[in-house]
Amino acid sequence: MKQIFWGKLILSSLIMMLHFPSFADQGKTTYQTCSACHGEQGQGNSALNAPSLAGQFDWYLQTQIEHFASDLRANDPRDTHGKMMVPFAKQLSDPEQTKQLLSYINSFEAVSVKGTIKGDLKNGSRYYQAKCGACHGGEAQGNPTFKAPKLAGQDPQYLLRQIANYQQGIRGTHQDDKYGRQMAMMANAVSDKELQDIVFFISEQQ
Amino acid sequence: MKTKLLSVALIAAAFSGGIFLGKGGSNDNFVINNGGGASYAGGYDKNAEQQNSGNSPVSARTVEGKTHVVKDGSSIMEAVKLAEPGDTIQVMPGTYHETVYIDKDDIHLIGVIVEGKRAVLDGQGKLNDAILYSGNNVIVKNLKITRYKGNGIMGQAGNNFEISNNIIVDTGVYGIFPQLGKNGLVEYNIVSGISDAAIYIGMSDNIQVAHNEVFDSVAGIEIENSRHAIVENNMVYNNTGGVLAFITPGLPIKTTFDVIIRNNFITNNNTPNFGAPGSTVAGIPAGTGILVMAADEVIIEDNIITGNKTAGIVITDHENAPNVTIDPESDTKPDKVMILNNLMDNNGYDTLDEVKALMLSEFKQGKPDIIRVGGSRDSCIINRHQYVTVGVDNWKECEFTNTDSIDTYILDEPVPARVIDPSEKGKIAYLGICAGCHTYTGRMIGPPVQIIQALYMDNPEGLAEFIANPTKKRDDYPEMPPQNYLDAETRLAVAKYMLHVKK
């Protein structure tokens, strides 16, 4: 509750900033809005539930921004964290601006989240390979062929929350969200115990 | 976890006291040899089906059909197209770059060997499969097969087959792979350089694998989800794992039982594992002589098992095996394993740390010949004092000492040809072909079917299109071999079936 409240506070002031991008380094300037939540270097901020953007594929970031803006994502009233993103995504209506922004985000170094959670690596590895690796890649590096994002380096709590969202029909339900629906089907094929170990395995990848 | 904690405590106790506790109260009066006793009756009652045999499982011909002679420079596949059931195709020495698909019954494909020169099928590292057959009563013999990416010789639901006297070198994922066949013989083949199983018996029954030489592969001989199989008189060396009896979870046929592994040389299987990462066989520790995973009624008798650095024989359930997911419909435990006399020497000389810890928990030291981890009911062993063992102390003595009364599980009369009802096309293709590489929940060679279902959902047409002409999609998987030898109707049927299977 506290976090949401805080989020709302900065939210209103930040939206203003979006309207004044300087032409000199548009990407960097636009990103200043984002950095309040996603961090200077896109490393994410778990206190704000904002995921890491560093090291993520630009096509994936772009679709997510589009999905937030078009209600394909965060369309469920229960999705309080997702809703925080919606106004910022809607502000990014100029394709050129978004392009510059994404290329700026692209310059960030991926972060490591090794050691931030516990689990059983052997179990995690076997269930990851059986249930996730064929789309997200053997080392959770992502795979453009399947529009499956990189998971390595992402905040484990964020990953767990997204999977819970898929399981509960908060994300990945819209008929036009084909990839989200694919993921939702897989989220419903894992148990909580498997998931803990899987996310541990992911957190150990670079 | 429990065993680990326990073993740490025990190690501490042993060292702080400055003593090593020998196993207390063990019997020093060894029986020197327990040979020449009662004979095992086997798990397959032939009389229930029919009476005893000649040599080949393939239907004897009453009338010989035509003989088609294929010469260097012409195509074997063209000859197969012309052939009628009952015909023989003789392939003269020469080099052939093609995939041969035999979808007719009673075809004998025989290489002619002239002064040591064979008919060589060479995939040049580009073609996927050398020989595929889905007919019944097929013989494939005397060929040399090299440099294919998928299978050397693959059977797809054909009964009464014989695969013999072939030399298969550096050929992809599976060397010889009869899938979903009943009554078959694999003998006198030389198979090497295979990245999964050199000889792989999948979901089959009544099988004889004998007199083969198998080396430089990840798995030597693998009996998987199959029953009534004898593996004998083979030479199995320099693989990662020698002879395997497996239940692979997630396949549509769920059991393996009644497997006799006897009179084989199983030596120096220490080759570093080069299986596709994450695949089932990639979990086999280098240096494994025989591996029994979840299979029941496996008899291991009179083998020479030497120089396998992890252990001579490893018996494990699914829970303790790496890279394996649990299938609620498969029993995960290897029950009724029977270890009779075997010559074991110099195994386990560079074993895994986990194994060492397990040994300490039993106050044992040395180089393990036999390791059992996880549950196993009603298993037995004779002459256990001869070996360094872990996990078999509480096994009982076997009530018999040999399998002499079982000659073969090949049937005397060939079984009826498998006839495929058109409504079953998709299912049989799935069982006979796809299940060789795809399980429902686990990663085998290809991605799990569950994931394919998420990707394709309600789009069987898209799936059918993919299998006709697959493109490379994943860095850490091999390429999927094209299934364009199947007609469009079968491809769509199998796609629909794949999207609807539930286990």
XYZ file of C-alpha atoms in Angstrom, chain A residues 122 126-127 129-132 134-135 137-138 141 143 145-146 178 181-182 185-186 189, chain B residues 318-321 324-326 441 443 447-448 450-451 453-455 457 473-474 476-477:
42
model
C 19.362 -29.263 -9.734
C 15.531 -29.787 -14.682
C 12.196 -27.991 -14.477
C 14.742 -27.025 -19.143
C 11.494 -28.973 -19.234
C 9.055 -26.097 -18.986
C 10.685 -22.810 -19.925
C 12.444 -24.178 -25.137
C 11.070 -20.634 -25.403
C 16.536 -20.218 -24.128
C 18.699 -22.699 -22.237
C 18.776 -15.401 -22.369
C 14.658 -15.999 -27.836
C 11.936 -16.338 -32.531
C 9.264 -16.873 -29.905
C -1.062 -14.075 -28.504
C -1.655 -16.191 -23.842
C 1.111 -18.639 -24.697
C -0.708 -21.495 -20.632
C 2.786 -22.387 -19.422
C 1.659 -25.865 -15.982
C 13.541 -40.676 -11.413
C 13.742 -38.483 -8.333
C 17.509 -38.837 -8.118
C 18.238 -38.598 -11.826
C 14.339 -35.845 -15.586
C 10.867 -34.594 -14.764
C 8.398 -36.725 -12.848
C 6.587 -32.809 -20.173
C 13.123 -32.220 -22.764
C 11.123 -29.419 -26.909
C 8.342 -30.841 -24.721
C 3.372 -29.174 -23.612
C 5.401 -26.211 -24.848
C 0.920 -26.851 -27.459
C 1.419 -23.408 -25.941
C 3.169 -22.214 -29.096
C -2.542 -23.719 -29.492
C 14.713 -21.961 -33.870
C 16.818 -22.678 -30.816
C 20.660 -25.222 -27.731
C 18.593 -27.776 -29.635
